[in-house]
Amino acid sequence: MIILNIYVILNTKKYIYEKDSIPEVKKDYAIVPGAGLTKEGKPSCVLSDRLDGAIILFEKGLVDKILVSGDHRGESYSETEAMLQYLVSKNVPEDKILRDNEGFSTFETVLNIIKYHGVRSAYFLSQGFHLPRLIYTARKMKMEAFGLVCDFHKYSKKKHRLWKLREIPSRFKDFFLAIYYICTKKI
């Protein structure tokens, strides 16, 4: 499992950029995976960092549209609605925002945006610990995918350690799910 994690990290390094080193290459979409809401129904600090990353790309003209993907359990909990409202409040036109209401996991987000939205070229916005899995999965599924590290807040060391630890089995799982979908031609 550890060797596979190292393989994923090393094979995606060249596709992942910091805010100051993002190439001036236009892609079709900025993809923002969900990352939870506050008790008030607003994007968590992790999610707001991802959304701010999408705004940076949109304002630079590197993407024309932003696709938000997340959990939409109904009226009482909707990551995609909260993301839409956040982006609109930051002057992103609503007609430039698409929603995937069934992005319950990283893998499902990648699968949905390919199958239902036809996305083939995108920047993914997430934290540094998460991007290798996201980019590896998307590229394995034949998407021209790049990542922007959106670590704009200072996260607690404890949470950050837990997130990094959680990535180890998650990378393993998504690695094999991508292979399964490719081999069974479900994508």
Coordinates of C-alpha atoms in Angstrom, one line a residue:
M1 CA 0.0 0.0 0.0
I2 CA 2.8 2.4 0.8
I3 CA 4.6 1.7 -2.5
L4 CA 1.4 2.4 -4.4
N5 CA 1.0 5.7 -2.5
I6 CA 4.6 6.8 -3.4
Y7 CA 3.9 5.8 -7.0
V8 CA 0.8 8.0 -7.2
I9 CA 2.5 11.0 -5.6
L10 CA 5.6 10.8 -7.8
N11 CA 3.5 10.3 -11.0
T12 CA 1.3 13.3 -10.4
K13 CA 3.9 15.8 -9.1
K14 CA 4.5 17.4 -12.5
Y15 CA 0.8 18.2 -12.9
I16 CA 0.3 19.9 -9.5
Y17 CA 1.0 23.6 -9.1
E18 CA 1.2 26.3 -6.4
K19 CA -0.7 29.5 -6.9
D20 CA 2.4 31.4 -8.1
S21 CA 3.5 28.8 -10.6
I22 CA 0.3 27.8 -12.4
P23 CA 0.9 27.7 -16.2
E24 CA -1.0 30.2 -18.4
V25 CA -2.7 27.3 -20.1
K26 CA -6.5 27.4 -20.5
K27 CA -8.6 24.5 -19.6
D28 CA -12.3 23.9 -20.0
Y29 CA -13.2 23.8 -16.3
A30 CA -12.1 24.5 -12.7
I31 CA -13.4 21.5 -10.7
V32 CA -14.1 22.1 -7.0
P33 CA -14.8 18.9 -4.9
G34 CA -16.8 19.3 -1.8
A35 CA -15.2 19.4 1.6
G36 CA -17.9 20.0 4.1
L37 CA -20.0 22.9 5.5
T38 CA -20.0 24.7 8.8
K39 CA -23.0 24.4 11.2
E40 CA -24.3 27.6 9.5
G41 CA -24.3 25.9 6.1
K42 CA -21.4 27.9 4.7
P43 CA -18.3 26.4 3.1
S44 CA -15.7 25.1 5.6
C45 CA -12.3 26.8 5.5
V46 CA -11.0 23.9 3.4
L47 CA -13.8 24.3 0.9
S48 CA -13.5 28.1 0.8
D49 CA -9.8 27.7 0.0
R50 CA -10.8 25.4 -3.0
L51 CA -13.4 27.9 -4.1
D52 CA -10.9 30.8 -3.8
G53 CA -8.6 28.8 -6.0
A54 CA -11.3 28.4 -8.7
I55 CA -11.9 32.2 -8.5
I56 CA -8.2 32.8 -9.1
L57 CA -8.3 30.7 -12.3
F58 CA -11.5 32.2 -13.4
E59 CA -10.3 35.8 -13.0
K60 CA -7.0 35.0 -14.8
G61 CA -9.1 33.7 -17.7
L62 CA -7.7 30.2 -17.4
V63 CA -11.2 28.6 -17.2
D64 CA -14.5 29.7 -18.5
K65 CA -16.6 27.6 -16.2
I66 CA -16.5 26.3 -12.6
L67 CA -18.0 22.9 -11.8
V68 CA -18.7 22.4 -8.1
S69 CA -19.2 18.8 -7.0
G70 CA -20.4 17.6 -3.6
D71 CA -23.0 16.1 -1.3
H72 CA -26.6 17.3 -1.8
R73 CA -28.7 15.5 0.8
G74 CA -31.6 17.9 0.2
E75 CA -32.8 21.3 1.4
S76 CA -31.1 21.1 4.8
Y77 CA -27.6 20.1 3.5
S78 CA -26.2 21.0 0.1
E79 CA -22.5 21.5 -0.5
T80 CA -23.2 22.5 -4.1
E81 CA -25.7 25.2 -3.2
A82 CA -23.4 26.6 -0.6
M83 CA -20.5 26.6 -3.1
L84 CA -22.7 28.3 -5.7
Q85 CA -23.8 31.0 -3.3
Y86 CA -20.1 31.6 -2.2
L87 CA -18.9 32.0 -5.8
V88 CA -21.8 34.3 -6.8
S89 CA -21.1 36.4 -3.7
K90 CA -17.5 36.8 -5.1
N91 CA -18.8 38.0 -8.4
V92 CA -18.7 34.8 -10.5
P93 CA -21.7 34.9 -12.8
E94 CA -24.2 32.1 -12.0
D95 CA -24.3 31.0 -15.6
K96 CA -20.6 30.1 -15.4
I97 CA -21.2 27.6 -12.5
L98 CA -22.2 24.0 -13.0
R99 CA -23.2 21.6 -10.3
D100 CA -22.7 17.9 -9.7
N101 CA -25.0 17.1 -6.8
E102 CA -23.7 13.5 -6.5
G103 CA -20.0 14.0 -5.7
F104 CA -20.1 11.9 -2.5
S105 CA -16.4 10.9 -2.9
T106 CA -13.3 11.9 -4.9
F107 CA -13.8 9.0 -7.3
E108 CA -17.5 9.8 -7.8
T109 CA -16.7 13.4 -8.6
V110 CA -14.2 12.4 -11.3
L111 CA -16.5 9.8 -12.7
N112 CA -19.6 12.1 -12.7
I113 CA -17.8 15.0 -14.4
I114 CA -16.6 12.7 -17.2
K115 CA -19.8 10.7 -17.7
Y116 CA -22.4 13.3 -17.2
H117 CA -20.7 16.6 -18.0
G118 CA -18.2 15.4 -20.7
V119 CA -15.3 17.1 -19.0
R120 CA -12.0 16.2 -20.6
S121 CA -9.7 19.1 -19.6
A122 CA -9.7 20.7 -16.2
Y123 CA -7.9 22.2 -13.3
F124 CA -8.8 20.6 -10.0
L125 CA -8.8 22.7 -6.8
S126 CA -7.9 21.0 -3.6
Q127 CA -5.3 20.8 -0.8
G128 CA -1.8 19.5 -1.4
F129 CA -2.4 16.2 0.4
H130 CA -5.5 15.4 -1.7
L131 CA -4.4 16.4 -5.2
P132 CA -2.2 13.4 -6.1
R133 CA -5.2 11.1 -5.7
L134 CA -7.5 13.4 -7.6
I135 CA -5.1 14.0 -10.5
Y136 CA -4.0 10.4 -10.7
T137 CA -7.6 9.2 -10.9
A138 CA -8.6 11.8 -13.5
R139 CA -5.6 11.1 -15.7
K140 CA -6.1 7.4 -15.4
M141 CA -9.6 8.0 -16.8
K142 CA -8.1 9.9 -19.8
M143 CA -8.7 13.4 -18.6
E144 CA -6.2 16.2 -19.1
A145 CA -6.0 17.1 -15.4
F146 CA -3.9 19.6 -13.5
G147 CA -4.1 20.6 -9.9
L148 CA -3.8 23.9 -8.0
V149 CA -2.8 23.6 -4.3
C150 CA -5.3 25.5 -2.3
D151 CA -3.7 25.6 1.2
F152 CA -4.5 29.2 1.8
H153 CA -5.6 28.9 5.5
K154 CA -3.4 27.5 8.3
Y155 CA -5.0 24.2 9.2
S156 CA -4.5 22.6 12.6
K157 CA -1.6 20.2 12.7
K158 CA -3.8 17.5 14.1
K159 CA -6.4 17.8 11.4
H160 CA -3.7 18.0 8.7
R161 CA -2.0 14.8 10.0
L162 CA -5.4 13.0 10.0
W163 CA -6.2 14.1 6.5
K164 CA -2.8 12.9 5.2
L165 CA -3.2 9.6 7.0
R166 CA -6.7 9.1 5.6
E167 CA -5.2 9.6 2.1
I168 CA -3.2 6.4 2.3
P169 CA -6.1 3.9 2.0
S170 CA -8.1 6.4 -0.1
R171 CA -5.4 6.5 -2.8
F172 CA -5.2 2.7 -2.7
K173 CA -9.0 2.4 -3.2
D174 CA -9.3 5.0 -6.0
F175 CA -6.2 3.5 -7.8
F176 CA -8.0 0.2 -8.2
L177 CA -11.5 1.7 -8.8
A178 CA -10.0 3.6 -11.8
I179 CA -8.5 0.4 -13.2
Y180 CA -11.8 -1.4 -12.7
Y181 CA -13.8 1.2 -14.6
I182 CA -11.3 1.3 -17.4
C183 CA -11.0 -2.4 -17.7
T184 CA -14.8 -2.9 -17.7
K185 CA -15.3 0.0 -20.1
K186 CA -17.7 1.7 -17.7
I187 CA -16.2 5.0 -18.7

